[in-house]
PDB file of C-alpha atoms in Angstrom:
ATOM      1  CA  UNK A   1       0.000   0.000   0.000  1.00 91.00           C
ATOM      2  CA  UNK A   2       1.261   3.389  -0.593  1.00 85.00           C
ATOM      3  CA  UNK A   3      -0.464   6.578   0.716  1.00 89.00           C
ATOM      4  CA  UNK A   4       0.411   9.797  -1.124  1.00 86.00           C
ATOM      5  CA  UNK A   5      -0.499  12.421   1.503  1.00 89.00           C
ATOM      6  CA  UNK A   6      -1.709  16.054   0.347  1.00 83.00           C
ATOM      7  CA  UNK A   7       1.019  18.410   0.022  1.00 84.00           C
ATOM      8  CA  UNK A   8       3.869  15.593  -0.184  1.00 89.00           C
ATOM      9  CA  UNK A   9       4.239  16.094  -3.881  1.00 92.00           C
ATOM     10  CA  UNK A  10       5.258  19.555  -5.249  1.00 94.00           C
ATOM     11  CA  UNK A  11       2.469  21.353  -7.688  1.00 95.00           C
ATOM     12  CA  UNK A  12       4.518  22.072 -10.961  1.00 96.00           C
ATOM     13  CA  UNK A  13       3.398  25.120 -13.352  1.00 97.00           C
ATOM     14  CA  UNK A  14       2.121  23.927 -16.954  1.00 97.00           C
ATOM     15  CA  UNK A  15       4.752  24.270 -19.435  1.00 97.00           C
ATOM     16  CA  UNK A  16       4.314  27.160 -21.915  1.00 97.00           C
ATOM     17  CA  UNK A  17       5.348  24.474 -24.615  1.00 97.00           C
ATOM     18  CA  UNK A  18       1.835  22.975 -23.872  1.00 98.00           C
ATOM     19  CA  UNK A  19      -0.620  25.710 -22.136  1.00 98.00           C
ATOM     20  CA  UNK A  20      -1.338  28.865 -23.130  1.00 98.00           C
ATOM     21  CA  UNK A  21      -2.378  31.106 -19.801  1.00 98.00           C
ATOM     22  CA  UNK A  22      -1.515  30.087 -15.490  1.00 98.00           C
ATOM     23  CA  UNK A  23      -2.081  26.148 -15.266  1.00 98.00           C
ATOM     24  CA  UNK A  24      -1.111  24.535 -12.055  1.00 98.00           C
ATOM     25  CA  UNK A  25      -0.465  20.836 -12.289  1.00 97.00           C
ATOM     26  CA  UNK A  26      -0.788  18.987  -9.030  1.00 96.00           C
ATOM     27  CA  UNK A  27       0.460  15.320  -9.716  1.00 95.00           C
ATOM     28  CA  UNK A  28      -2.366  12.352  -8.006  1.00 94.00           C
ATOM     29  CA  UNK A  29      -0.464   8.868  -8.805  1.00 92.00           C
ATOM     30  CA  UNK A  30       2.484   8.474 -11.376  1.00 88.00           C
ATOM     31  CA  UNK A  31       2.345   5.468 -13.437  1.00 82.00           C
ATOM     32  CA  UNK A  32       4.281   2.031 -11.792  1.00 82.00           C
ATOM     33  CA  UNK A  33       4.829  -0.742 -14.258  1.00 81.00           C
ATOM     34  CA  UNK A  34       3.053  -3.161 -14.650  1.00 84.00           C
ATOM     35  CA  UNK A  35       0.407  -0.631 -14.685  1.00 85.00           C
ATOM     36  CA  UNK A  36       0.163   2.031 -17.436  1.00 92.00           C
ATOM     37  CA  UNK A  37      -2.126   4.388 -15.336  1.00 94.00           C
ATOM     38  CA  UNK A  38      -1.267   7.880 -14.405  1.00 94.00           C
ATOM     39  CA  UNK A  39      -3.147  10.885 -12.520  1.00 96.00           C
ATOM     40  CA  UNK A  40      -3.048  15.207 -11.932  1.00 97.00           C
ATOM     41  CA  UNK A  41      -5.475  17.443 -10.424  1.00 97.00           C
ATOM     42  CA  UNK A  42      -4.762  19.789 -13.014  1.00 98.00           C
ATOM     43  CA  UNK A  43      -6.628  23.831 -12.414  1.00 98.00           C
ATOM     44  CA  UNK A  44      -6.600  26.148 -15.822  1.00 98.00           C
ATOM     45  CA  UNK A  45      -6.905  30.059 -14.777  1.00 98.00           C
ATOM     46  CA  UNK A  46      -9.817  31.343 -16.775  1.00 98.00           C
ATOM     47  CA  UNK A  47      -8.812  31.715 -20.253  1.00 97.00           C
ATOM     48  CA  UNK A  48      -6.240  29.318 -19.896  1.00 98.00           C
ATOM     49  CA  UNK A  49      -6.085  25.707 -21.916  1.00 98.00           C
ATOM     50  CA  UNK A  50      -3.554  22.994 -23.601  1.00 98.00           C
ATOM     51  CA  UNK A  51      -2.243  22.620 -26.994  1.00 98.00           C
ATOM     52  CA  UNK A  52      -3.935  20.257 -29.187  1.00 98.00           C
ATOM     53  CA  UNK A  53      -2.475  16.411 -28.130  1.00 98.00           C
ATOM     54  CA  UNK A  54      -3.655  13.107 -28.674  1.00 98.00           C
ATOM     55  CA  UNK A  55      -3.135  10.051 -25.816  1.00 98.00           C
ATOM     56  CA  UNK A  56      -1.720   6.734 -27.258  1.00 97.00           C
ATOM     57  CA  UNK A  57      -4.838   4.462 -25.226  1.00 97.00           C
ATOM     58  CA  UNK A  58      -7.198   7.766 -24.519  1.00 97.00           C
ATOM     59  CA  UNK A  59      -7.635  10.114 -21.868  1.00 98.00           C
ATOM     60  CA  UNK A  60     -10.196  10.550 -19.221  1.00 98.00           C
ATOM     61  CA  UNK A  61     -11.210  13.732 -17.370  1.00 98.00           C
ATOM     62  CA  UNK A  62     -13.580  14.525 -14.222  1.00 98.00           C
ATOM     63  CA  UNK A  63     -14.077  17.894 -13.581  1.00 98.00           C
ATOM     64  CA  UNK A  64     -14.112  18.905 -10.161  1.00 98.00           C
ATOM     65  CA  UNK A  65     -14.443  22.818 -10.250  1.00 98.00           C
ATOM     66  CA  UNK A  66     -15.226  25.880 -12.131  1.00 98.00           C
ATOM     67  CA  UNK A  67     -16.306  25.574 -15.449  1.00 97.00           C
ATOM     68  CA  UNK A  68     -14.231  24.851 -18.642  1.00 97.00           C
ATOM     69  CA  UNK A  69     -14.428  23.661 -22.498  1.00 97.00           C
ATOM     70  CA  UNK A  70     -13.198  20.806 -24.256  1.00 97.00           C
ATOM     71  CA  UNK A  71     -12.996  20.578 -28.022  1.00 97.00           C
ATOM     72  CA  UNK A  72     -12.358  17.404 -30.752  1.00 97.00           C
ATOM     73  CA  UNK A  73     -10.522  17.775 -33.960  1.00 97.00           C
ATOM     74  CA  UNK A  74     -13.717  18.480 -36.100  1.00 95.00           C
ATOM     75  CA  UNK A  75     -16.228  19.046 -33.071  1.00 95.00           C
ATOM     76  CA  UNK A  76     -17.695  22.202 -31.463  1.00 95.00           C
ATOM     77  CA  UNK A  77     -16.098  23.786 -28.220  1.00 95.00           C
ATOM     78  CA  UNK A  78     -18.387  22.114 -25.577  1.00 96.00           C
ATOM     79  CA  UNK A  79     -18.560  23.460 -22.110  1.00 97.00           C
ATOM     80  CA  UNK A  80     -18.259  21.245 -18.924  1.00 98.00           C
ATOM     81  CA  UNK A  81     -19.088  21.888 -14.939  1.00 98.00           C
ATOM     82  CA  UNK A  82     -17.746  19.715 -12.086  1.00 98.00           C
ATOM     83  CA  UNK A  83     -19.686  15.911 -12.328  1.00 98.00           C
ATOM     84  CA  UNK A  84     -18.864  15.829 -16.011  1.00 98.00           C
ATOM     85  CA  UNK A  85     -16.983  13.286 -17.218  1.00 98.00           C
ATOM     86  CA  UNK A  86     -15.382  13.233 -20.724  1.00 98.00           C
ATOM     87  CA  UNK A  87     -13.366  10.660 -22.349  1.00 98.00           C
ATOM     88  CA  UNK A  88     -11.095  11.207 -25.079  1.00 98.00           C
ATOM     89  CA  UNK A  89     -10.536   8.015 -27.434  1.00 98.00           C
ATOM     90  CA  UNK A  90      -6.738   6.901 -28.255  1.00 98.00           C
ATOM     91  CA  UNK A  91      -5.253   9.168 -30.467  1.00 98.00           C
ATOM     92  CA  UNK A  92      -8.287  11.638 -30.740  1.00 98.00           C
ATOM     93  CA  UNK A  93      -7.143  15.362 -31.250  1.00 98.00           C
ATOM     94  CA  UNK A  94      -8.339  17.468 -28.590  1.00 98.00           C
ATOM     95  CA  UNK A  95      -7.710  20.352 -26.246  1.00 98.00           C
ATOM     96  CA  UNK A  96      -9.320  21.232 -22.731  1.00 98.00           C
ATOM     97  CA  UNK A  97      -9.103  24.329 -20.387  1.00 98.00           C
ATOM     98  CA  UNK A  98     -10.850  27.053 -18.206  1.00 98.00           C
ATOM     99  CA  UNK A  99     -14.282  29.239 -19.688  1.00 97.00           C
ATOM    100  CA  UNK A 100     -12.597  33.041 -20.386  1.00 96.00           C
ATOM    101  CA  UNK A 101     -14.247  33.727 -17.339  1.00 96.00           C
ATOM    102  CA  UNK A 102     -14.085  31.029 -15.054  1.00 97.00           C
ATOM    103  CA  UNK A 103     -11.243  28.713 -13.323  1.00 98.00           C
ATOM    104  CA  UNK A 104     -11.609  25.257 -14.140  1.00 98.00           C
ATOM    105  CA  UNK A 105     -10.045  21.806 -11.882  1.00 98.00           C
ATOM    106  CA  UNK A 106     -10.111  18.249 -13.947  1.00 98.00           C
ATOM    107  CA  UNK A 107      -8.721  15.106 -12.739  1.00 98.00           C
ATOM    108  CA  UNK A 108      -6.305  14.129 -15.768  1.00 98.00           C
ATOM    109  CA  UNK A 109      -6.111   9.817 -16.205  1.00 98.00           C
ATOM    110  CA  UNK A 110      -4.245   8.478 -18.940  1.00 97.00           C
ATOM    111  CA  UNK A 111      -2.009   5.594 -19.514  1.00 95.00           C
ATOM    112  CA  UNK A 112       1.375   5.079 -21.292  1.00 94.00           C
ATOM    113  CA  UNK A 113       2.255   3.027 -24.346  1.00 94.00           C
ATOM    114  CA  UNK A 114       5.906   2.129 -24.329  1.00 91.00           C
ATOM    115  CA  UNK A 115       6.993   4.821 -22.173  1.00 90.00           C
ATOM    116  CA  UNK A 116       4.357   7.683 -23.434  1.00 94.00           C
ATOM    117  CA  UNK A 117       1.817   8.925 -22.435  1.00 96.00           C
ATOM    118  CA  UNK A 118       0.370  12.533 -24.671  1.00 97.00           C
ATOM    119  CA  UNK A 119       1.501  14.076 -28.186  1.00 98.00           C
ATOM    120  CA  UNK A 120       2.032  17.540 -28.195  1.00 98.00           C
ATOM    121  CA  UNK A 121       0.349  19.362 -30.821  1.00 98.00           C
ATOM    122  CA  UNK A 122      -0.058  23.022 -32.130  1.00 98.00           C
ATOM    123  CA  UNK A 123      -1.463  25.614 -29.852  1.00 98.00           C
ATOM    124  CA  UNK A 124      -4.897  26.264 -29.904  1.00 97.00           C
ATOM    125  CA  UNK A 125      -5.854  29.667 -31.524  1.00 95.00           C
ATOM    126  CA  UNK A 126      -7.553  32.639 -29.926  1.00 94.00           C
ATOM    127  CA  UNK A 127     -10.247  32.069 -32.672  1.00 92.00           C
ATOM    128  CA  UNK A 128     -10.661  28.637 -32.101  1.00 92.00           C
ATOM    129  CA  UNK A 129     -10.713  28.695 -28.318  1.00 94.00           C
ATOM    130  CA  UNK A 130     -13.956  31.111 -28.620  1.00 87.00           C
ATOM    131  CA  UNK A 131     -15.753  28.488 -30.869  1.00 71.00           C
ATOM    132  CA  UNK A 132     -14.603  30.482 -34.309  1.00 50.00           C
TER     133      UNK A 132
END
């Protein structure tokens, strides 16, 4: 058993490679062979989202706070409040983040294929972050 206790793992800011605006990435459970699993709490500033990326086996996200919008490679920007649920298929191009107005907390689960886990994309546009 192994009991990861709040505050015994340091937040880390997102990467401007991969975020555009203030994203705080608090890691939940890294993944331990054999399992491929791995977890963040992961809080986007309002206006503030990934890149475009794709997950190898998929991604799942629960929202926990605020209110945020997720978008698929061809789909429209759909908004989502804490309770939702989304799951991204494996290699489905996507991006996720806060409303302009709003903060927005998801729990991030995804698991790695030989070693990897996400595919950074482009950045997502002002104009197609506000549904254009």
């Amino acid at each position: 058993m192994d009991i990861k206790r709040i505050g015994s793992q340091p937040s880390a800011r997102g990467p401007a490679e991969w975020f555009t605006g203030a994203v705080r990435i608090d890691p939940l459970f890294a993944t331990n062979e054999p399992a491929r699993a791995g977890g963040a709490s992961v809080t986007f500033e309002p206006g503030a989202r990934t890149a475009w990326h794709t997950h190898p086996l998929g991604q799942t996200l629960i929202v926990s706070a605020g209110c945020g919008w997720v978008q698929r490679e061809g789909g429209p920007v759909e908004k989502i409040r804490p309770g939702d649920v989304v799951r991204f298929e494996p290699g489905e191009k996507h991006w996720h983040g806060a409303s302009p107005t709003t903060a927005m907390t998801h729990i991030a689960i995804q698991e790695q294929l030989g070693g990897k886990a996400v595919d950074w994309l482009e950045k997502v546009t002002d104009e197609q972050y506000q549904g254009g």
